[in-house]
Coordinates of C-alpha atoms and ligand atoms in Angstrom, one line a residue:
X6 CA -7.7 87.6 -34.3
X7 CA -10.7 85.6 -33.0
X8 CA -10.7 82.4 -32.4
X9 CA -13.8 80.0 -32.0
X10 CA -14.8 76.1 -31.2
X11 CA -18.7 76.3 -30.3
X12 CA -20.9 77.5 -33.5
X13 CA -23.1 79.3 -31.4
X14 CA -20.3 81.5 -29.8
X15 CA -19.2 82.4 -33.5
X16 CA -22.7 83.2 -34.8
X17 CA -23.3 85.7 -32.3
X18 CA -19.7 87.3 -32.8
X19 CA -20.7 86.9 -36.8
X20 CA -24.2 88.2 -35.9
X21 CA -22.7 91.4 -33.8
X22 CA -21.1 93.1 -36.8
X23 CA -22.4 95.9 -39.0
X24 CA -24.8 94.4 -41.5
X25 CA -23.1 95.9 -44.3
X26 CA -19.5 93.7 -43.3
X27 CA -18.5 91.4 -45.6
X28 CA -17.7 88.4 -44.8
X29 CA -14.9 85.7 -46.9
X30 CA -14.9 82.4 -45.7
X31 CA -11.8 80.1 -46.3
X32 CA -12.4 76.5 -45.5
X33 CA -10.0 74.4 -44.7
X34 CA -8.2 70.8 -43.1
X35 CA -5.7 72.6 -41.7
X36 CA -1.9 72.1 -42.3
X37 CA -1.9 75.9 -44.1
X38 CA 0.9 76.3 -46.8
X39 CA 1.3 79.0 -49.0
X40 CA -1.8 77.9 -51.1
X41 CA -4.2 78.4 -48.4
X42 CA -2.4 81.6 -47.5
X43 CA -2.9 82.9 -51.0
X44 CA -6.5 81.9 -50.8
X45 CA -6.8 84.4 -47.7
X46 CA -4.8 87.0 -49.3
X47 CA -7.5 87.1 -52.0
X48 CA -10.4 87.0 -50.0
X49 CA -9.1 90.0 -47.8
X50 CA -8.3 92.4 -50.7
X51 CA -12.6 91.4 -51.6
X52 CA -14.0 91.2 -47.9
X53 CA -13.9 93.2 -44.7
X54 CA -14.2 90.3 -42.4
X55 CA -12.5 87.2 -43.0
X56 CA -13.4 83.8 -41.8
X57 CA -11.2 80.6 -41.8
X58 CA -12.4 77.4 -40.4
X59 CA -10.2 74.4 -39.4
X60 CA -11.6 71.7 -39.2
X61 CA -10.6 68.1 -40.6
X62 CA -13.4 66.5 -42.2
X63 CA -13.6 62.5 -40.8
X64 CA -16.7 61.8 -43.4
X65 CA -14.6 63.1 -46.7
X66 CA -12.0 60.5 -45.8
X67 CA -12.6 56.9 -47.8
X68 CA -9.4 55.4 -46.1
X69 CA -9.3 55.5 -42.5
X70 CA -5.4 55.4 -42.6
X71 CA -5.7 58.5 -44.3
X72 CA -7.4 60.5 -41.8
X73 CA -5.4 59.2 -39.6
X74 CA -2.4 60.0 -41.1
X75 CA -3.5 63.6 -42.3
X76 CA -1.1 66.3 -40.9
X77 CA -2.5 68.3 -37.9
X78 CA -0.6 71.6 -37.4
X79 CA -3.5 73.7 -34.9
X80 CA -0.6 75.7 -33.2
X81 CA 1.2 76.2 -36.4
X82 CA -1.4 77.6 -38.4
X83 CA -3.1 79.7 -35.8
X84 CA 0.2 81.2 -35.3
X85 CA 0.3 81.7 -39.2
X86 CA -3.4 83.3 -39.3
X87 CA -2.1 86.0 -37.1
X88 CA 0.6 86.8 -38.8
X89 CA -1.3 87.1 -42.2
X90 CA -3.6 89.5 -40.0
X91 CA -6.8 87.0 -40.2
X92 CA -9.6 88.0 -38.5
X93 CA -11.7 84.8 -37.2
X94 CA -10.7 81.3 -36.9
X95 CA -13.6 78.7 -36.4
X96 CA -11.5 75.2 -34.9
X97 CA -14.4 73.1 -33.9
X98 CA -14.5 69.6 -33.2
X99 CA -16.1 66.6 -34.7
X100 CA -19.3 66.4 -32.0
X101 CA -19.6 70.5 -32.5
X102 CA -20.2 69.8 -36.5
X103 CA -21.8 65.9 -36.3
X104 CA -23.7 66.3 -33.1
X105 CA -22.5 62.7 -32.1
X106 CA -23.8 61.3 -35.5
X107 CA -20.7 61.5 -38.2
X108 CA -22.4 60.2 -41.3
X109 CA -22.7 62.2 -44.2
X110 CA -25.9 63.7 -46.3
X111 CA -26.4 61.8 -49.5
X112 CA -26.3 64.6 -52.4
X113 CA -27.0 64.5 -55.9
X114 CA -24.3 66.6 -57.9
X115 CA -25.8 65.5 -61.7
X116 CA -23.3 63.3 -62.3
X117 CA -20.1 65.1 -61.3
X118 CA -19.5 63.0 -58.1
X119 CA -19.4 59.7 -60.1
X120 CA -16.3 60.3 -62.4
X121 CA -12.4 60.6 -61.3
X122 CA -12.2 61.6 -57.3
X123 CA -15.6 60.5 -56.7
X124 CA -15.1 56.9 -58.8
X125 CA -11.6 56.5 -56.7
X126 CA -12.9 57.8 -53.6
X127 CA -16.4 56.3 -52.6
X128 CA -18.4 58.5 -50.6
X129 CA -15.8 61.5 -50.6
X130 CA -17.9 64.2 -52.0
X131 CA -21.0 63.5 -49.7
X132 CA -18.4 64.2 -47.5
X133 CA -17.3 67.5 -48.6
X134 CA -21.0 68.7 -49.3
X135 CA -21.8 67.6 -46.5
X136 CA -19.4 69.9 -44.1
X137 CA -19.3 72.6 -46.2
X138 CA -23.1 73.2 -46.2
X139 CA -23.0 72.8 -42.9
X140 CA -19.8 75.5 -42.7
X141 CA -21.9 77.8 -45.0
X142 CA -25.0 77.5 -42.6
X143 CA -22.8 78.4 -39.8
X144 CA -20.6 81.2 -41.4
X145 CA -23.0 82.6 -44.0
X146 CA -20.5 83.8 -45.8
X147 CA -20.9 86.3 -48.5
X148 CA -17.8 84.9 -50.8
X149 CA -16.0 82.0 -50.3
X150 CA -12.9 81.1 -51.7
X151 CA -12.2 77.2 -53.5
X152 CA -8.2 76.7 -55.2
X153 CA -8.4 74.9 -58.5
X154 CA -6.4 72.0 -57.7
X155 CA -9.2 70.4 -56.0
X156 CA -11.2 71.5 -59.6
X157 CA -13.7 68.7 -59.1
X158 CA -14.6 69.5 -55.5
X159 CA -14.9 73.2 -56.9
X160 CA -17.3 72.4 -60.0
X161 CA -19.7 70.2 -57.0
X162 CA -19.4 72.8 -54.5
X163 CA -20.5 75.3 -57.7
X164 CA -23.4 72.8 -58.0
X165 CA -24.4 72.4 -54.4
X166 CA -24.5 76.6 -54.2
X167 CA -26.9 75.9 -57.2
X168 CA -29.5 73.5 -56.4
X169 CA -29.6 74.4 -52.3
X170 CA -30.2 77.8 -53.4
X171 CA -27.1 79.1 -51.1
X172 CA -26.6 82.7 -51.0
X173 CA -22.7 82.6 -51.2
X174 CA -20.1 83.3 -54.5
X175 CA -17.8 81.1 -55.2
X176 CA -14.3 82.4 -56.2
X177 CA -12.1 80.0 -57.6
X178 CA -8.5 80.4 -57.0
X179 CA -5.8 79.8 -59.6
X180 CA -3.3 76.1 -58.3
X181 CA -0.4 77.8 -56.3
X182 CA 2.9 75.6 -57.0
X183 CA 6.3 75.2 -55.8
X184 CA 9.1 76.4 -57.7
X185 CA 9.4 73.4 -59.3
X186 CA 6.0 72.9 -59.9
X187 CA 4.8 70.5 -57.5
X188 CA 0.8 71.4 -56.6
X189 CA 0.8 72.6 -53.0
X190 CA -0.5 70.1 -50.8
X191 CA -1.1 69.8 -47.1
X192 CA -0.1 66.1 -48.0
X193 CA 3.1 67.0 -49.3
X194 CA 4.9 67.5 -46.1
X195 CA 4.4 63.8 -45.9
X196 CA 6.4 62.5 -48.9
X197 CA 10.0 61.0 -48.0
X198 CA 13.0 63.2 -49.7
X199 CA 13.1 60.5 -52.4
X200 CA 9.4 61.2 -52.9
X201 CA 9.4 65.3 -52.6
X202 CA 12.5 65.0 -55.7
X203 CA 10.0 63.2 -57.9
X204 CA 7.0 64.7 -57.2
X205 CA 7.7 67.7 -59.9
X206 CA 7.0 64.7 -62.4
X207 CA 3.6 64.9 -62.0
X208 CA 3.3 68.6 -63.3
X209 CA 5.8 68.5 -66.1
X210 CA 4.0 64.9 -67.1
X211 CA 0.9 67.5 -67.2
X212 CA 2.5 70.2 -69.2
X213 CA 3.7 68.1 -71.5
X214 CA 0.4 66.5 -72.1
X215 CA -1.0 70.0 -72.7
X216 CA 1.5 70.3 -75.4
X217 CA 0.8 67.2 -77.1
X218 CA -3.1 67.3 -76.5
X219 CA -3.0 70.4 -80.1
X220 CA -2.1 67.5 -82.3
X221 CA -2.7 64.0 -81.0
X222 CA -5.7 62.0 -80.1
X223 CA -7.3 62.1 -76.6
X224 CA -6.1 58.4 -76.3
X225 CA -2.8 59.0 -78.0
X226 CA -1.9 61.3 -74.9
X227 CA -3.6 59.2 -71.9
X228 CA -0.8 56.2 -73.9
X229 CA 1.4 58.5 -73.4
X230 CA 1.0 59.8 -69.7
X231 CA 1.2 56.2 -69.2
X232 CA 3.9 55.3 -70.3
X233 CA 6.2 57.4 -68.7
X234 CA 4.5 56.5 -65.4
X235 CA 5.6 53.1 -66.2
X236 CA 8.8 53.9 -66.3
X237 CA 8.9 55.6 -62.8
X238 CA 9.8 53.6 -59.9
X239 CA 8.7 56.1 -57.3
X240 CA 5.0 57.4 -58.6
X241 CA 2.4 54.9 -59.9
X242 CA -0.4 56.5 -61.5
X243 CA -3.8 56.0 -60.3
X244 CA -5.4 58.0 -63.4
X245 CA -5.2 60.0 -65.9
X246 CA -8.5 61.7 -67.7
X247 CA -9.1 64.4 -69.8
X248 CA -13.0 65.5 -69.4
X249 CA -14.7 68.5 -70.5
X250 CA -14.8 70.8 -67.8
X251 CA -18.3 71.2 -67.2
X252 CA -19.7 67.6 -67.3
X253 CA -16.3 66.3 -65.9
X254 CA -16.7 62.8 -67.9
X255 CA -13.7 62.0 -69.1
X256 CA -13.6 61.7 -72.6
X257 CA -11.7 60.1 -75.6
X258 CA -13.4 62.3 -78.4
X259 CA -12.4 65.4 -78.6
X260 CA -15.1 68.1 -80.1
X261 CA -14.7 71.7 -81.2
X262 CA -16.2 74.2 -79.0
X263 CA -15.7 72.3 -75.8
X264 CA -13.2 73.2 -73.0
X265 CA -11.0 69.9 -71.8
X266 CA -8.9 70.0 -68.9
X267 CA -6.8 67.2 -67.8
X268 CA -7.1 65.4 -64.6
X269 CA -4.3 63.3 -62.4
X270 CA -4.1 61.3 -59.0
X271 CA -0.6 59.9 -58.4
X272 CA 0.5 57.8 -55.0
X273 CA 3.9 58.3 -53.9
X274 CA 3.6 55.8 -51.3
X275 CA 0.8 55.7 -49.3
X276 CA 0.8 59.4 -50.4
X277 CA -1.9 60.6 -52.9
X278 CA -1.6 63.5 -54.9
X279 CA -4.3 65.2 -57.4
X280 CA -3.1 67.9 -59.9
X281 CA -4.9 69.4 -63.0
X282 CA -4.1 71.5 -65.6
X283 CA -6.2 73.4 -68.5
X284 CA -5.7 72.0 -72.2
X285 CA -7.3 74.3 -74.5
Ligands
PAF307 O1 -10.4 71.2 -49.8 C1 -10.5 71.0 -48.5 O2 -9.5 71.3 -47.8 C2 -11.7 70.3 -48.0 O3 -12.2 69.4 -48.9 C3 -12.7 71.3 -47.5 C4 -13.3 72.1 -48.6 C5 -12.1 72.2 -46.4 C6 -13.9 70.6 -46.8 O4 -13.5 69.8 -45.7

């Protein structure tokens, strides 16, 4: 496994291989669990080379706590890339990607960027466009490999592909869980015990909503979703949406013909957690 800081020393190893080598990119903050490791599992059954950058983002962040507090396991999940047999690892560091200017691009995503993540976290997805163009300059991937948890980040990246005219695929990558259905998280190896029991509330919360979402009103299941957040001491919901999934607004009409997934962001502390789950 290679392992590169300097942009410049991985675009010439990048630039030394066969032109025909595929290469699948992973992007990630670090802190791998199994999620990311089923993300590179993927990408190596579709690619010949694969590529997984670490590298935590400071212009995503809205909260500086947050970055602060993010979980940073280098050793850890080097040592894991190995084992899964990965083939390059891109760690820079912050002046390697922002050049001693860490601001983000201003993007237009047609409205996606306004609603849910974007509304709750201003500035977040110039952020993320922001590093992963810049990751996709760099890597010029062939594929590269998004999980559906972060659904909104996937349908903007989708969209940033699109009007940049970037030569990459996106393959989106079904939500890994734990057994008991908690979304994996790199944030989740913060919650207390108290917090890491409850968690599983969020998904069931979700699965039930599915369930109701056949017979009752849009609103009559957000009521609902609220309510039993209401009567949990340790979560407090932040939202709750159902949107269609290709214009993301959240919605309280539902039409035929239309795909509607619903949309959740829970603290657990100073912990936020995002899950999602398909309704129809
Ligand atoms: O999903 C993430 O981990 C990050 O938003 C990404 C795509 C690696 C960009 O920093």
């Amino acid at each position: 496994m290679k392992v590169f800081n300097k942009n410049k020393l991985l675009q010439g190893y990048l630039s030394s291989l066969a032109t025909d080598v595929s290469i699948g990119f992973i992007p990630t903050m670090g802190a791998l669990h199994e999620g990311h490791l089923s993300l590179i599992k993927k990408a190596k059954a579709e690619n010949d080379c694969i590529v997984v950058s670490v590298f935590v983002n400071p212009t995503q962040f809205d909260k500086k706590e947050d970055l602060v507090n993010y979980p940073k396991t280098l050793e850890k999940d080097l040592k894991l890339l190995e084992a899964i047999d990965c083939n390059v690892v891109f760690t820079p560091n912050t002046d390697e990607i922002y050049k001693g200017n860490i601001t983000s691009t201003h993007f237009s995503f047609d409205g996606l960027e306004f609603v849910m993540e974007g509304e709750h976290r201003k500035g977040h997805f110039d952020g993320v466009g922001t590093i992963v163009k810049r990751l996709f300059e760099i890597v010029k991937p062939h594929k590269a490999y998004f999980g559906e948890k972060d659904f909104q980040q996937l349908q903007i990246i989708k969209k940033l592909v699109q009007k940049h005219q970037i030569t990459v695929e996106i393959v989106p990558c079904e939500i890994y869980r734990e057994k008991d259905g908690l979304a994996m998280s790199s944030r989740n190896v913060r919650l207390t015990n108290l917090q890491r029991n409850e968690a599983p509330f969020i998904f069931k919360t979700l699965t039930k909503a599915r369930d109701k979402f056949e017979k009752k009103t849009i609103s009559e299941v957000i009521d609902w979703v609220e309510k039993q957040f209401e009567k949990n001491p340790v979560l407090k919901l932040e939202y709750f949406e159902i949107a269609n999934i290709k214009t993301l607004k959240p919605t309280k009409l539902k039409e035929d013909k239309i795909i509607y997934r619903a949309f959740i962001a829970v603290f657990a502390g100073s912990v936020r957690l995002i899950d999602n789950i398909a309704l129809n």
